Coordinates of C-alpha atoms in Angstrom, one line a residue:
X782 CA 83.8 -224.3 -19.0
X783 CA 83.0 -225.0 -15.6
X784 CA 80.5 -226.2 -13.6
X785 CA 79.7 -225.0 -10.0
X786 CA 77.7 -227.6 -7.8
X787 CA 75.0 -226.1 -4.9
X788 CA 74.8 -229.0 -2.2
X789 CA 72.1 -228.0 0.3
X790 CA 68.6 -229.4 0.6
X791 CA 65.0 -228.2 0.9
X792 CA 63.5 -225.8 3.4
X793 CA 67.5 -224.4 3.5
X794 CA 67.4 -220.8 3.5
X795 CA 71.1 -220.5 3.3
X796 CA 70.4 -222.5 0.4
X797 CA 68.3 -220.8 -1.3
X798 CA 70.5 -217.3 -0.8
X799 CA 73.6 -219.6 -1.7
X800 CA 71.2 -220.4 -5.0
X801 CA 70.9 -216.6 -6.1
X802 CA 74.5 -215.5 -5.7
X803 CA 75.4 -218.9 -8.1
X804 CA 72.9 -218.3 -11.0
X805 CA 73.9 -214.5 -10.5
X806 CA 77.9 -215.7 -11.3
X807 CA 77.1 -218.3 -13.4
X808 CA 75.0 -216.3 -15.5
X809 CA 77.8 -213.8 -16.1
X810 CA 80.6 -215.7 -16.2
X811 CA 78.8 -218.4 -18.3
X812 CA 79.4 -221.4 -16.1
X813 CA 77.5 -224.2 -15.9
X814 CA 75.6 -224.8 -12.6
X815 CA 73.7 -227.7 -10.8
X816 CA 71.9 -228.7 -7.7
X817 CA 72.2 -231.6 -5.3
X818 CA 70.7 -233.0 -2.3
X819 CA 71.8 -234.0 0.6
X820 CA 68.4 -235.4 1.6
X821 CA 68.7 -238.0 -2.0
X822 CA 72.8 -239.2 -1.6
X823 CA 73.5 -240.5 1.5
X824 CA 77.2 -240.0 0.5
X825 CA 76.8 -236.5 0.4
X826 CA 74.5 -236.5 3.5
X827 CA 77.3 -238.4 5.3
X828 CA 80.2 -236.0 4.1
X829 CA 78.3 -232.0 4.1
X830 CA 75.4 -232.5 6.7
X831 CA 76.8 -229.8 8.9
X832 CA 78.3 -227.9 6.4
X833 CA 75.2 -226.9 4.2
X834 CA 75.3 -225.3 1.9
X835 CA 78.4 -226.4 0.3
X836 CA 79.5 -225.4 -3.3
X837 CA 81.7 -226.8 -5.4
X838 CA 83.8 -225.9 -8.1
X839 CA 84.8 -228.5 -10.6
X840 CA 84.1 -230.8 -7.7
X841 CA 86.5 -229.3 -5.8
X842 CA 85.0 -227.7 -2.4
X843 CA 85.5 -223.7 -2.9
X844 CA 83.0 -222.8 0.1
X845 CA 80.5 -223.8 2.7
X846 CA 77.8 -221.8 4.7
X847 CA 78.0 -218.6 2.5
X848 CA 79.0 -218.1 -0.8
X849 CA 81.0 -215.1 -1.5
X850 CA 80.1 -213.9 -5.5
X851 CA 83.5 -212.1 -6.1
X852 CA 85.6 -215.1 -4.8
X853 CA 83.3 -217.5 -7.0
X854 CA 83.9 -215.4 -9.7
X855 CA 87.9 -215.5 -9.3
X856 CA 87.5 -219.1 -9.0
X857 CA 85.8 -219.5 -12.2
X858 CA 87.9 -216.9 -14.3
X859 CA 91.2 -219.1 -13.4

């Protein structure tokens, strides 16, 4: 199974649409899904500041900025 990681922070209203579209997938394609901050890991502050929010799949980067849900779902059906 996999796992789909939201990197954003609070306040982030590309965040919190980034949010719906992955419990949306997640929830139908039975992934596993967490949240990180930027604003609590300095190592992720210093890496995805700009690029917020940024999701990952597997912890491999799969998008930034917007999440498309039928790309996420391709991603997670491979």
């Amino acid at each position: 199974m996999s796992t789909v990681t939201l990197i954003g922070k609070p306040g982030c209203h590309l965040c919190d649409i980034a949010r719906d579209v992955i419990v949306r997938v997640c929830a139908e394609t039975g992934a596993a899904w967490e949240e990180k901050s930027i604003n609590e890991d300095q190592e992720l502050y210093r890496k995805y500041w700009e690029q917020i929010p940024v999701v990952l799949v597997d912890g491999a980067q799969h998008d930034f900025w917007r999440v498309d849900p039928d790309r996420l779902r391709k991603a997670l059906k491979s």
